[in-house]
Amino acid sequence: MTASSLSGRKILLIVGGGIAAYKALELIRLLRKADAEVMAVLTRAGAEFVTPLSLAALTGHPVRQDLFTPEDETAMGHIELSRWADLVVAAPATAGLIAKAANGLADDLASTALLATDKKVLLAPAMNVRMWLHPAVQANVGRLKGFDGFHGMAVVGPDEGVMACGEFGPGRMAEPPVILEAIARLLAGPDGRPLQGRTAVVTAGPTFEPIDPVRGLTNRSSGKQGYAVAAALAELGAQVTLISGPVALEAPVGVTRVWVEAATEMKAAVEAALVSFGGAADIAVMSAAVADWRVDGVASGKIKKAPGGPPSLALIENPDILAGVSAPGPRRPKLVVGFAAETSDLEANARAKLSKKGCDWIVGNDVSDEVFGSDGNAVTLFTRGGAEPWPRQSKTEVARKLALRIADHFKA
């Protein structure tokens, strides 16, 4: 289902308290443009950021705010609201709303509607980065996503970026067009999760090849793109195992993470993950920046400075994980996606890698322009049939686009 096919669908929008509440107005505009019908519930905290009049003007319906109003509750208004909608959307979904829903608490109209509905719920979290990364919030989100049937709530975002408080990291509410797209997906088919039942192995981050107990060979990969891909695939319903090198990132919600350090460890972990999925996963996305070489013989103690200059290090080639996963055989995933980080001749080098490694797609990016560690990326998707340049956007958006492209591949 595309946004244009939302005509006639009924959306109950719960607007929580937070600076991101202003984005709810744009979301309503987009939904109404797609000919969807929208009713809004505004929390007391939400009313500190947007007014009932603004919401009413855009939805064309009175805004519900209170649980106990005689005119509404004579008809059990909170039940009526939750039954009216085809989909319930909480945007912004605050830590408080998420906690109430995860633990069955209903002390206002918004939290009561979330529990009383018999329809799917989409949460668009928005909060400070430290709040979002807090184990309690992550546990609550994981719990909501794991409930059976329609009780399992879907989550879109949050994005990374600068917060209103000046801090930086994940916690910004997804942009309204992205939420609109998520709404369309949820209303499209079985839970709107086109990768439901699919399995995926994703690698991310750098590897660290030790020289001695305190030094090693590594690279500047932050792992952000790979982690975003793992999160996007999980959001579309895939069962994801993330094989991660040493990075300073939280595991995406709903994703199984396996820590590794060296390339040989990553190779073993990838092979074990494929076996755990019955011999072969459906999807493999090899985004890790694996070191090409390692030291032949790691020193048992710290190498000291000595007369005669620095020591000579003999290097040996690391295993080629992407080529191994792409090799024909019963354990080959149905779709193998590699990454090519280049500083020049992107198309030529990416196409050569596509041919040499035997994978199905290559995501190529020019890393000469402040890509490592940043939150943005401009990539080109190379397939056997051509190339698709994607404009510079957040790594979260790149991941979402790739995940949707993978979902389309399995529909064909």
Short mmCIF file of C-alpha atoms in Angstrom, two decimals:
data_model
loop_
_atom_site.label_atom_id
_atom_site.label_comp_id
_atom_site.label_asym_id
_atom_site.label_seq_id
_atom_site.Cartn_x
_atom_site.Cartn_y
_atom_site.Cartn_z
CA MET A 1 0.00 0.00 0.00
CA THR A 2 1.30 3.43 -0.91
CA ALA A 3 0.38 6.67 0.80
CA SER A 4 -1.98 7.39 -2.08
CA SER A 5 -4.02 4.29 -1.23
CA LEU A 6 -4.87 5.43 2.30
CA SER A 7 -8.14 6.86 1.01
CA GLY A 8 -10.96 6.22 3.47
CA ARG A 9 -8.75 4.71 6.16
CA LYS A 10 -9.32 5.90 9.71
CA ILE A 11 -6.35 6.94 11.85
CA LEU A 12 -6.52 7.71 15.56
CA LEU A 13 -3.55 9.97 16.32
CA ILE A 14 -2.38 10.25 19.91
CA VAL A 15 -0.22 13.34 20.40
CA GLY A 16 2.08 13.04 23.39
CA GLY A 17 4.00 15.75 25.18
CA GLY A 18 7.28 16.88 23.69
CA ILE A 19 8.73 19.45 21.33
CA ALA A 20 8.22 16.97 18.46
CA ALA A 21 4.45 17.40 18.88
CA TYR A 22 4.60 20.12 16.24
CA LYS A 23 5.39 17.42 13.67
CA ALA A 24 1.99 15.85 14.37
CA LEU A 25 0.41 18.79 12.55
CA GLU A 26 2.38 18.02 9.37
CA LEU A 27 1.54 14.31 9.73
CA ILE A 28 -2.17 15.15 9.86
CA ARG A 29 -1.80 17.30 6.76
CA LEU A 30 -0.15 14.44 4.87
CA LEU A 31 -2.79 11.95 6.02
CA ARG A 32 -5.63 14.27 4.97
CA LYS A 33 -3.90 14.86 1.63
CA ALA A 34 -3.93 11.06 1.17
CA ASP A 35 -7.69 11.21 1.89
CA ALA A 36 -7.42 9.42 5.24
CA GLU A 37 -9.73 10.40 8.09
CA VAL A 38 -7.99 11.47 11.29
CA MET A 39 -9.16 11.94 14.85
CA ALA A 40 -6.78 13.23 17.51
CA VAL A 41 -6.28 12.56 21.19
CA LEU A 42 -4.15 15.21 22.86
CA THR A 43 -2.47 14.48 26.18
CA ARG A 44 -2.25 17.13 28.87
CA ALA A 45 1.50 17.42 28.27
CA GLY A 46 0.96 17.53 24.50
CA ALA A 47 -1.30 20.54 24.94
CA GLU A 48 1.73 22.45 26.23
CA PHE A 49 3.22 22.26 22.71
CA VAL A 50 0.26 22.25 20.27
CA THR A 51 -3.25 23.55 20.73
CA PRO A 52 -6.54 21.63 20.43
CA LEU A 53 -7.68 24.29 17.96
CA SER A 54 -4.79 23.52 15.58
CA LEU A 55 -5.48 19.79 15.67
CA ALA A 56 -9.22 20.28 15.24
CA ALA A 57 -8.73 22.61 12.28
CA LEU A 58 -6.53 20.09 10.48
CA THR A 59 -8.48 16.92 11.31
CA GLY A 60 -11.96 18.41 10.93
CA HIS A 61 -12.99 16.67 14.16
CA PRO A 62 -13.21 17.75 17.80
CA VAL A 63 -10.05 16.89 19.73
CA ARG A 64 -10.42 14.45 22.62
CA GLN A 65 -8.40 15.30 25.72
CA ASP A 66 -10.12 13.99 28.82
CA LEU A 67 -11.06 10.49 29.91
CA PHE A 68 -14.00 11.65 31.97
CA THR A 69 -16.30 13.92 29.96
CA PRO A 70 -20.04 13.25 30.29
CA GLU A 71 -20.82 13.69 26.59
CA ASP A 72 -18.13 11.17 25.58
CA GLU A 73 -18.33 8.63 28.35
CA THR A 74 -22.11 8.12 28.11
CA ALA A 75 -21.11 6.23 24.96
CA MET A 76 -17.91 4.86 26.52
CA GLY A 77 -15.87 7.28 24.44
CA HIS A 78 -12.47 5.68 24.97
CA ILE A 79 -13.83 2.34 23.71
CA GLU A 80 -15.63 3.98 20.81
CA LEU A 81 -12.46 5.82 19.78
CA SER A 82 -10.29 2.73 19.84
CA ARG A 83 -12.83 0.72 17.82
CA TRP A 84 -13.39 3.48 15.24
CA ALA A 85 -9.83 3.51 13.96
CA ASP A 86 -8.17 1.22 11.42
CA LEU A 87 -4.83 2.08 13.03
CA VAL A 88 -3.74 3.88 16.19
CA VAL A 89 -0.65 6.08 15.89
CA ALA A 90 1.17 7.66 18.84
CA ALA A 91 3.35 10.53 17.58
CA PRO A 92 5.22 11.62 19.51
CA ALA A 93 5.27 8.54 21.71
CA THR A 94 6.93 9.67 24.92
CA ALA A 95 8.75 7.47 27.41
CA GLY A 96 5.72 7.81 29.68
CA LEU A 97 3.23 6.64 27.05
CA ILE A 98 5.48 3.74 26.11
CA ALA A 99 5.90 2.70 29.76
CA LYS A 100 2.16 2.82 30.40
CA ALA A 101 1.36 0.70 27.36
CA ALA A 102 4.11 -1.82 28.13
CA ASN A 103 2.89 -2.31 31.70
CA GLY A 104 -0.87 -2.13 31.22
CA LEU A 105 -1.40 1.24 32.89
CA ALA A 106 -4.40 3.33 31.86
CA ASP A 107 -4.88 6.57 33.78
CA ASP A 108 -5.80 9.01 31.00
CA LEU A 109 -7.57 8.92 27.63
CA ALA A 110 -4.39 8.29 25.59
CA SER A 111 -3.12 5.33 27.62
CA THR A 112 -6.65 3.91 27.92
CA ALA A 113 -7.16 4.06 24.16
CA LEU A 114 -3.83 2.29 23.59
CA LEU A 115 -4.94 -0.61 25.77
CA ALA A 116 -8.58 -0.69 24.66
CA THR A 117 -7.91 -0.87 20.93
CA ASP A 118 -8.30 -4.08 18.95
CA LYS A 119 -6.26 -2.61 16.08
CA LYS A 120 -2.55 -2.36 15.39
CA VAL A 121 -0.61 0.46 17.04
CA LEU A 122 2.30 2.40 15.56
CA LEU A 123 4.63 4.22 17.92
CA ALA A 124 6.87 7.10 16.80
CA PRO A 125 9.15 7.60 19.82
CA ALA A 126 10.57 11.02 20.63
CA MET A 127 12.68 11.80 23.69
CA ASN A 128 16.12 12.81 24.90
CA VAL A 129 18.91 10.50 23.75
CA ARG A 130 19.70 9.35 27.32
CA MET A 131 16.05 8.55 27.91
CA TRP A 132 15.80 6.57 24.68
CA LEU A 133 18.96 4.59 25.44
CA HIS A 134 17.93 3.87 29.05
CA PRO A 135 17.57 0.10 29.56
CA ALA A 136 14.06 0.54 30.98
CA VAL A 137 12.83 2.33 27.85
CA GLN A 138 14.52 -0.21 25.58
CA ALA A 139 12.96 -3.04 27.59
CA ASN A 140 9.51 -1.46 27.33
CA VAL A 141 9.83 -1.00 23.56
CA GLY A 142 11.03 -4.58 23.15
CA ARG A 143 8.13 -5.83 25.24
CA LEU A 144 5.57 -3.92 23.19
CA LYS A 145 6.99 -5.22 19.92
CA GLY A 146 7.00 -8.78 21.26
CA PHE A 147 3.34 -9.05 22.28
CA ASP A 148 1.34 -11.60 20.29
CA GLY A 149 -1.04 -10.68 17.46
CA PHE A 150 -2.35 -7.14 17.13
CA HIS A 151 -1.12 -6.40 20.66
CA GLY A 152 2.43 -6.30 19.26
CA MET A 153 3.10 -2.65 18.52
CA ALA A 154 5.16 -1.42 15.56
CA VAL A 155 7.81 1.26 15.96
CA VAL A 156 9.09 3.82 13.47
CA GLY A 157 12.27 5.69 14.36
CA PRO A 158 13.61 7.42 16.28
CA ASP A 159 16.15 9.21 14.11
CA GLU A 160 19.59 10.44 15.12
CA GLY A 161 20.45 14.10 15.22
CA VAL A 162 20.68 17.23 17.32
CA MET A 163 18.00 17.42 20.01
CA ALA A 164 16.11 20.53 21.08
CA CYS A 165 18.09 20.25 24.33
CA GLY A 166 21.35 20.50 22.37
CA GLU A 167 22.43 16.89 22.86
CA PHE A 168 23.08 14.58 19.93
CA GLY A 169 22.04 11.00 19.22
CA PRO A 170 18.99 8.80 18.62
CA GLY A 171 15.71 10.16 19.95
CA ARG A 172 14.38 12.58 17.32
CA MET A 173 10.91 11.63 16.13
CA ALA A 174 10.86 10.22 12.59
CA GLU A 175 9.89 12.77 9.96
CA PRO A 176 6.19 12.87 9.00
CA PRO A 177 6.70 11.41 5.47
CA VAL A 178 8.50 8.44 7.03
CA ILE A 179 5.68 7.93 9.54
CA LEU A 180 3.17 8.19 6.69
CA GLU A 181 5.06 5.45 4.84
CA ALA A 182 5.06 3.27 7.97
CA ILE A 183 1.30 3.78 8.33
CA ALA A 184 0.79 2.71 4.73
CA ARG A 185 2.89 -0.42 5.29
CA LEU A 186 1.00 -1.40 8.43
CA LEU A 187 -2.31 -1.12 6.62
CA ALA A 188 -1.01 -2.93 3.54
CA GLY A 189 -1.05 -6.57 4.48
CA PRO A 190 -0.31 -9.03 7.22
CA ASP A 191 0.75 -6.51 9.86
CA GLY A 192 2.38 -4.47 7.09
CA ARG A 193 5.64 -6.27 7.84
CA PRO A 194 6.73 -7.56 4.43
CA LEU A 195 9.79 -9.37 5.81
CA GLN A 196 7.84 -11.25 8.48
CA GLY A 197 9.17 -14.81 8.58
CA ARG A 198 12.41 -13.86 6.81
CA THR A 199 15.81 -14.25 8.46
CA ALA A 200 18.76 -11.91 8.08
CA VAL A 201 22.41 -11.75 9.06
CA VAL A 202 24.00 -8.28 9.15
CA THR A 203 27.63 -7.41 9.84
CA ALA A 204 28.65 -3.96 11.04
CA GLY A 205 31.54 -1.92 12.37
CA PRO A 206 35.27 -2.42 12.03
CA THR A 207 37.41 -5.36 12.98
CA PHE A 208 40.41 -5.03 15.29
CA GLU A 209 43.46 -7.12 14.46
CA PRO A 210 45.84 -7.25 17.46
CA ILE A 211 49.55 -6.59 17.12
CA ASP A 212 50.25 -7.09 20.80
CA PRO A 213 48.04 -6.87 23.92
CA VAL A 214 47.66 -3.08 23.61
CA ARG A 215 47.91 -2.28 19.87
CA GLY A 216 46.12 -3.33 16.75
CA LEU A 217 45.16 -2.68 13.14
CA THR A 218 41.67 -1.27 12.63
CA ASN A 219 39.76 1.35 10.62
CA ARG A 220 37.43 4.30 11.10
CA SER A 221 34.08 2.54 10.66
CA SER A 222 31.55 3.63 13.31
CA GLY A 223 29.08 0.84 12.54
CA LYS A 224 26.20 3.33 12.31
CA GLN A 225 25.13 2.30 8.80
CA GLY A 226 25.15 -1.42 9.58
CA TYR A 227 23.26 -0.95 12.84
CA ALA A 228 20.67 1.15 11.01
CA VAL A 229 20.25 -1.61 8.41
CA ALA A 230 19.74 -4.22 11.14
CA ALA A 231 17.13 -2.01 12.80
CA ALA A 232 15.32 -1.32 9.51
CA LEU A 233 15.13 -5.02 8.60
CA ALA A 234 13.77 -5.85 12.06
CA GLU A 235 11.22 -3.05 11.73
CA LEU A 236 9.91 -4.74 8.57
CA GLY A 237 9.51 -8.02 10.43
CA ALA A 238 12.76 -9.89 9.75
CA GLN A 239 14.48 -11.96 12.42
CA VAL A 240 17.91 -10.32 12.51
CA THR A 241 21.26 -11.40 13.90
CA LEU A 242 23.80 -8.55 13.96
CA ILE A 243 27.48 -9.52 13.99
CA SER A 244 29.24 -6.44 15.32
CA GLY A 245 32.84 -5.40 15.57
CA PRO A 246 33.95 -3.05 18.38
CA VAL A 247 31.67 0.02 18.29
CA ALA A 248 30.06 2.35 20.84
CA LEU A 249 26.43 1.75 19.81
CA GLU A 250 23.40 0.26 21.54
CA ALA A 251 21.93 -2.89 20.00
CA PRO A 252 18.80 -2.11 17.94
CA VAL A 253 15.54 -3.14 19.55
CA GLY A 254 14.47 -6.65 18.57
CA VAL A 255 17.87 -7.56 17.09
CA THR A 256 20.17 -10.31 18.38
CA ARG A 257 23.71 -8.93 18.61
CA VAL A 258 26.90 -10.99 18.62
CA TRP A 259 30.13 -9.20 19.59
CA VAL A 260 33.36 -10.02 17.76
CA GLU A 261 36.74 -8.38 17.46
CA ALA A 262 38.92 -9.87 14.72
CA ALA A 263 38.00 -10.87 11.16
CA THR A 264 38.41 -14.58 11.91
CA GLU A 265 35.93 -14.22 14.78
CA MET A 266 33.48 -12.40 12.51
CA LYS A 267 33.74 -15.15 9.89
CA ALA A 268 33.01 -17.82 12.52
CA ALA A 269 30.09 -15.83 13.93
CA VAL A 270 28.56 -15.32 10.47
CA GLU A 271 28.82 -19.04 9.72
CA ALA A 272 27.26 -19.89 13.09
CA ALA A 273 24.40 -17.45 12.49
CA LEU A 274 23.68 -19.00 9.10
CA VAL A 275 23.59 -22.46 10.70
CA SER A 276 21.24 -21.18 13.42
CA PHE A 277 18.78 -20.15 10.71
CA GLY A 278 18.53 -23.70 9.44
CA GLY A 279 21.64 -23.60 7.27
CA ALA A 280 21.00 -20.42 5.31
CA ALA A 281 19.43 -17.06 6.04
CA ASP A 282 17.17 -15.36 3.54
CA ILE A 283 19.20 -12.14 3.64
CA ALA A 284 22.84 -11.29 4.30
CA VAL A 285 23.95 -7.67 4.44
CA MET A 286 27.72 -7.49 4.83
CA SER A 287 28.32 -3.87 5.79
CA ALA A 288 31.24 -4.40 8.18
CA ALA A 289 34.58 -2.84 7.30
CA VAL A 290 36.69 -5.97 7.68
CA ALA A 291 40.46 -5.49 7.83
CA ASP A 292 42.14 -6.96 4.76
CA TRP A 293 45.19 -8.11 6.71
CA ARG A 294 46.24 -9.24 10.16
CA VAL A 295 49.60 -9.66 11.84
CA ASP A 296 51.24 -13.03 11.39
CA GLY A 297 52.05 -13.83 14.98
CA VAL A 298 50.63 -11.59 17.72
CA ALA A 299 53.20 -10.63 20.34
CA SER A 300 52.43 -12.01 23.80
CA GLY A 301 53.67 -8.83 25.49
CA LYS A 302 53.73 -5.16 24.65
CA ILE A 303 56.33 -4.45 21.98
CA LYS A 304 58.82 -1.95 23.39
CA LYS A 305 60.81 0.68 21.56
CA ALA A 306 64.29 -0.57 20.83
CA PRO A 307 67.43 0.63 19.07
CA GLY A 308 67.28 0.10 15.35
CA GLY A 309 63.86 1.63 14.72
CA PRO A 310 60.34 0.21 14.67
CA PRO A 311 59.77 -3.54 14.39
CA SER A 312 58.83 -5.17 11.11
CA LEU A 313 55.32 -6.61 11.02
CA ALA A 314 54.58 -9.52 8.72
CA LEU A 315 50.98 -9.35 7.48
CA ILE A 316 48.79 -12.16 6.20
CA GLU A 317 45.47 -11.89 4.39
CA ASN A 318 42.24 -12.16 6.34
CA PRO A 319 39.44 -14.45 5.16
CA ASP A 320 37.08 -12.91 2.59
CA ILE A 321 33.77 -13.10 4.46
CA LEU A 322 31.63 -11.59 1.68
CA ALA A 323 33.00 -13.96 -0.96
CA GLY A 324 32.52 -16.91 1.36
CA VAL A 325 28.89 -16.03 2.09
CA SER A 326 28.25 -15.41 -1.63
CA ALA A 327 29.74 -18.72 -2.77
CA PRO A 328 27.21 -21.12 -4.36
CA GLY A 329 25.97 -23.85 -2.09
CA PRO A 330 23.20 -24.86 0.31
CA ARG A 331 24.20 -22.24 2.91
CA ARG A 332 24.15 -19.28 0.52
CA PRO A 333 21.48 -16.75 1.52
CA LYS A 334 18.82 -15.97 -1.08
CA LEU A 335 20.03 -12.36 -1.27
CA VAL A 336 23.57 -11.23 -0.45
CA VAL A 337 24.31 -7.51 -0.23
CA GLY A 338 27.87 -6.22 0.10
CA PHE A 339 29.24 -2.75 0.75
CA ALA A 340 32.04 -0.98 -1.10
CA ALA A 341 33.71 1.99 0.61
CA GLU A 342 35.78 3.77 -2.02
CA THR A 343 37.78 6.97 -2.27
CA SER A 344 37.85 7.11 -6.10
CA ASP A 345 36.31 5.45 -9.17
CA LEU A 346 33.26 4.35 -7.19
CA GLU A 347 31.31 2.76 -10.03
CA ALA A 348 34.24 0.88 -11.53
CA ASN A 349 35.44 -0.43 -8.18
CA ALA A 350 31.95 -1.34 -6.95
CA ARG A 351 31.11 -3.23 -10.15
CA ALA A 352 34.45 -5.06 -9.98
CA LYS A 353 33.66 -6.07 -6.40
CA LEU A 354 30.16 -7.20 -7.39
CA SER A 355 31.64 -9.49 -10.02
CA LYS A 356 34.60 -10.73 -7.98
CA LYS A 357 32.75 -11.47 -4.75
CA GLY A 358 29.71 -13.08 -6.37
CA CYS A 359 27.15 -11.19 -4.29
CA ASP A 360 23.81 -9.97 -5.65
CA TRP A 361 24.00 -6.27 -4.80
CA ILE A 362 26.68 -3.81 -3.77
CA VAL A 363 25.99 -0.61 -1.85
CA GLY A 364 28.78 1.73 -2.90
CA ASN A 365 29.71 4.92 -1.14
CA ASP A 366 32.47 7.48 -1.51
CA VAL A 367 34.10 7.71 1.92
CA SER A 368 36.44 10.55 0.99
CA ASP A 369 33.81 13.10 2.07
CA GLU A 370 33.32 12.86 5.85
CA VAL A 371 31.30 9.65 5.90
CA PHE A 372 33.04 7.79 8.71
CA GLY A 373 31.40 8.59 12.03
CA SER A 374 28.85 10.95 10.49
CA ASP A 375 25.09 10.47 10.42
CA GLY A 376 24.68 11.05 6.68
CA ASN A 377 25.54 9.05 3.61
CA ALA A 378 25.17 9.23 -0.16
CA VAL A 379 25.23 5.79 -1.76
CA THR A 380 24.62 4.03 -5.05
CA LEU A 381 22.97 0.62 -5.17
CA PHE A 382 24.64 -1.54 -7.81
CA THR A 383 22.78 -4.62 -9.06
CA ARG A 384 23.27 -6.94 -12.00
CA GLY A 385 20.70 -4.84 -13.83
CA GLY A 386 22.02 -1.34 -13.25
CA ALA A 387 22.78 1.38 -10.73
CA GLU A 388 20.51 3.45 -8.49
CA PRO A 389 22.13 6.62 -7.11
CA TRP A 390 20.53 7.72 -3.83
CA PRO A 391 20.96 11.33 -2.68
CA ARG A 392 22.71 12.18 0.56
CA GLN A 393 20.41 11.49 3.50
CA SER A 394 20.66 10.19 7.03
CA LYS A 395 22.07 6.71 7.49
CA THR A 396 18.72 5.77 9.02
CA GLU A 397 16.98 6.79 5.81
CA VAL A 398 19.53 4.91 3.68
CA ALA A 399 18.86 1.82 5.80
CA ARG A 400 15.08 2.16 5.50
CA LYS A 401 15.33 2.55 1.75
CA LEU A 402 17.58 -0.51 1.46
CA ALA A 403 15.28 -2.57 3.68
CA LEU A 404 12.26 -1.63 1.55
CA ARG A 405 14.22 -2.46 -1.59
CA ILE A 406 15.02 -5.88 -0.10
CA ALA A 407 11.34 -6.39 0.75
CA ASP A 408 10.40 -5.54 -2.84
CA HIS A 409 12.96 -8.07 -4.08
CA PHE A 410 11.23 -10.86 -2.16
CA LYS A 411 7.81 -9.81 -3.45
CA ALA A 412 8.90 -10.17 -7.06
#
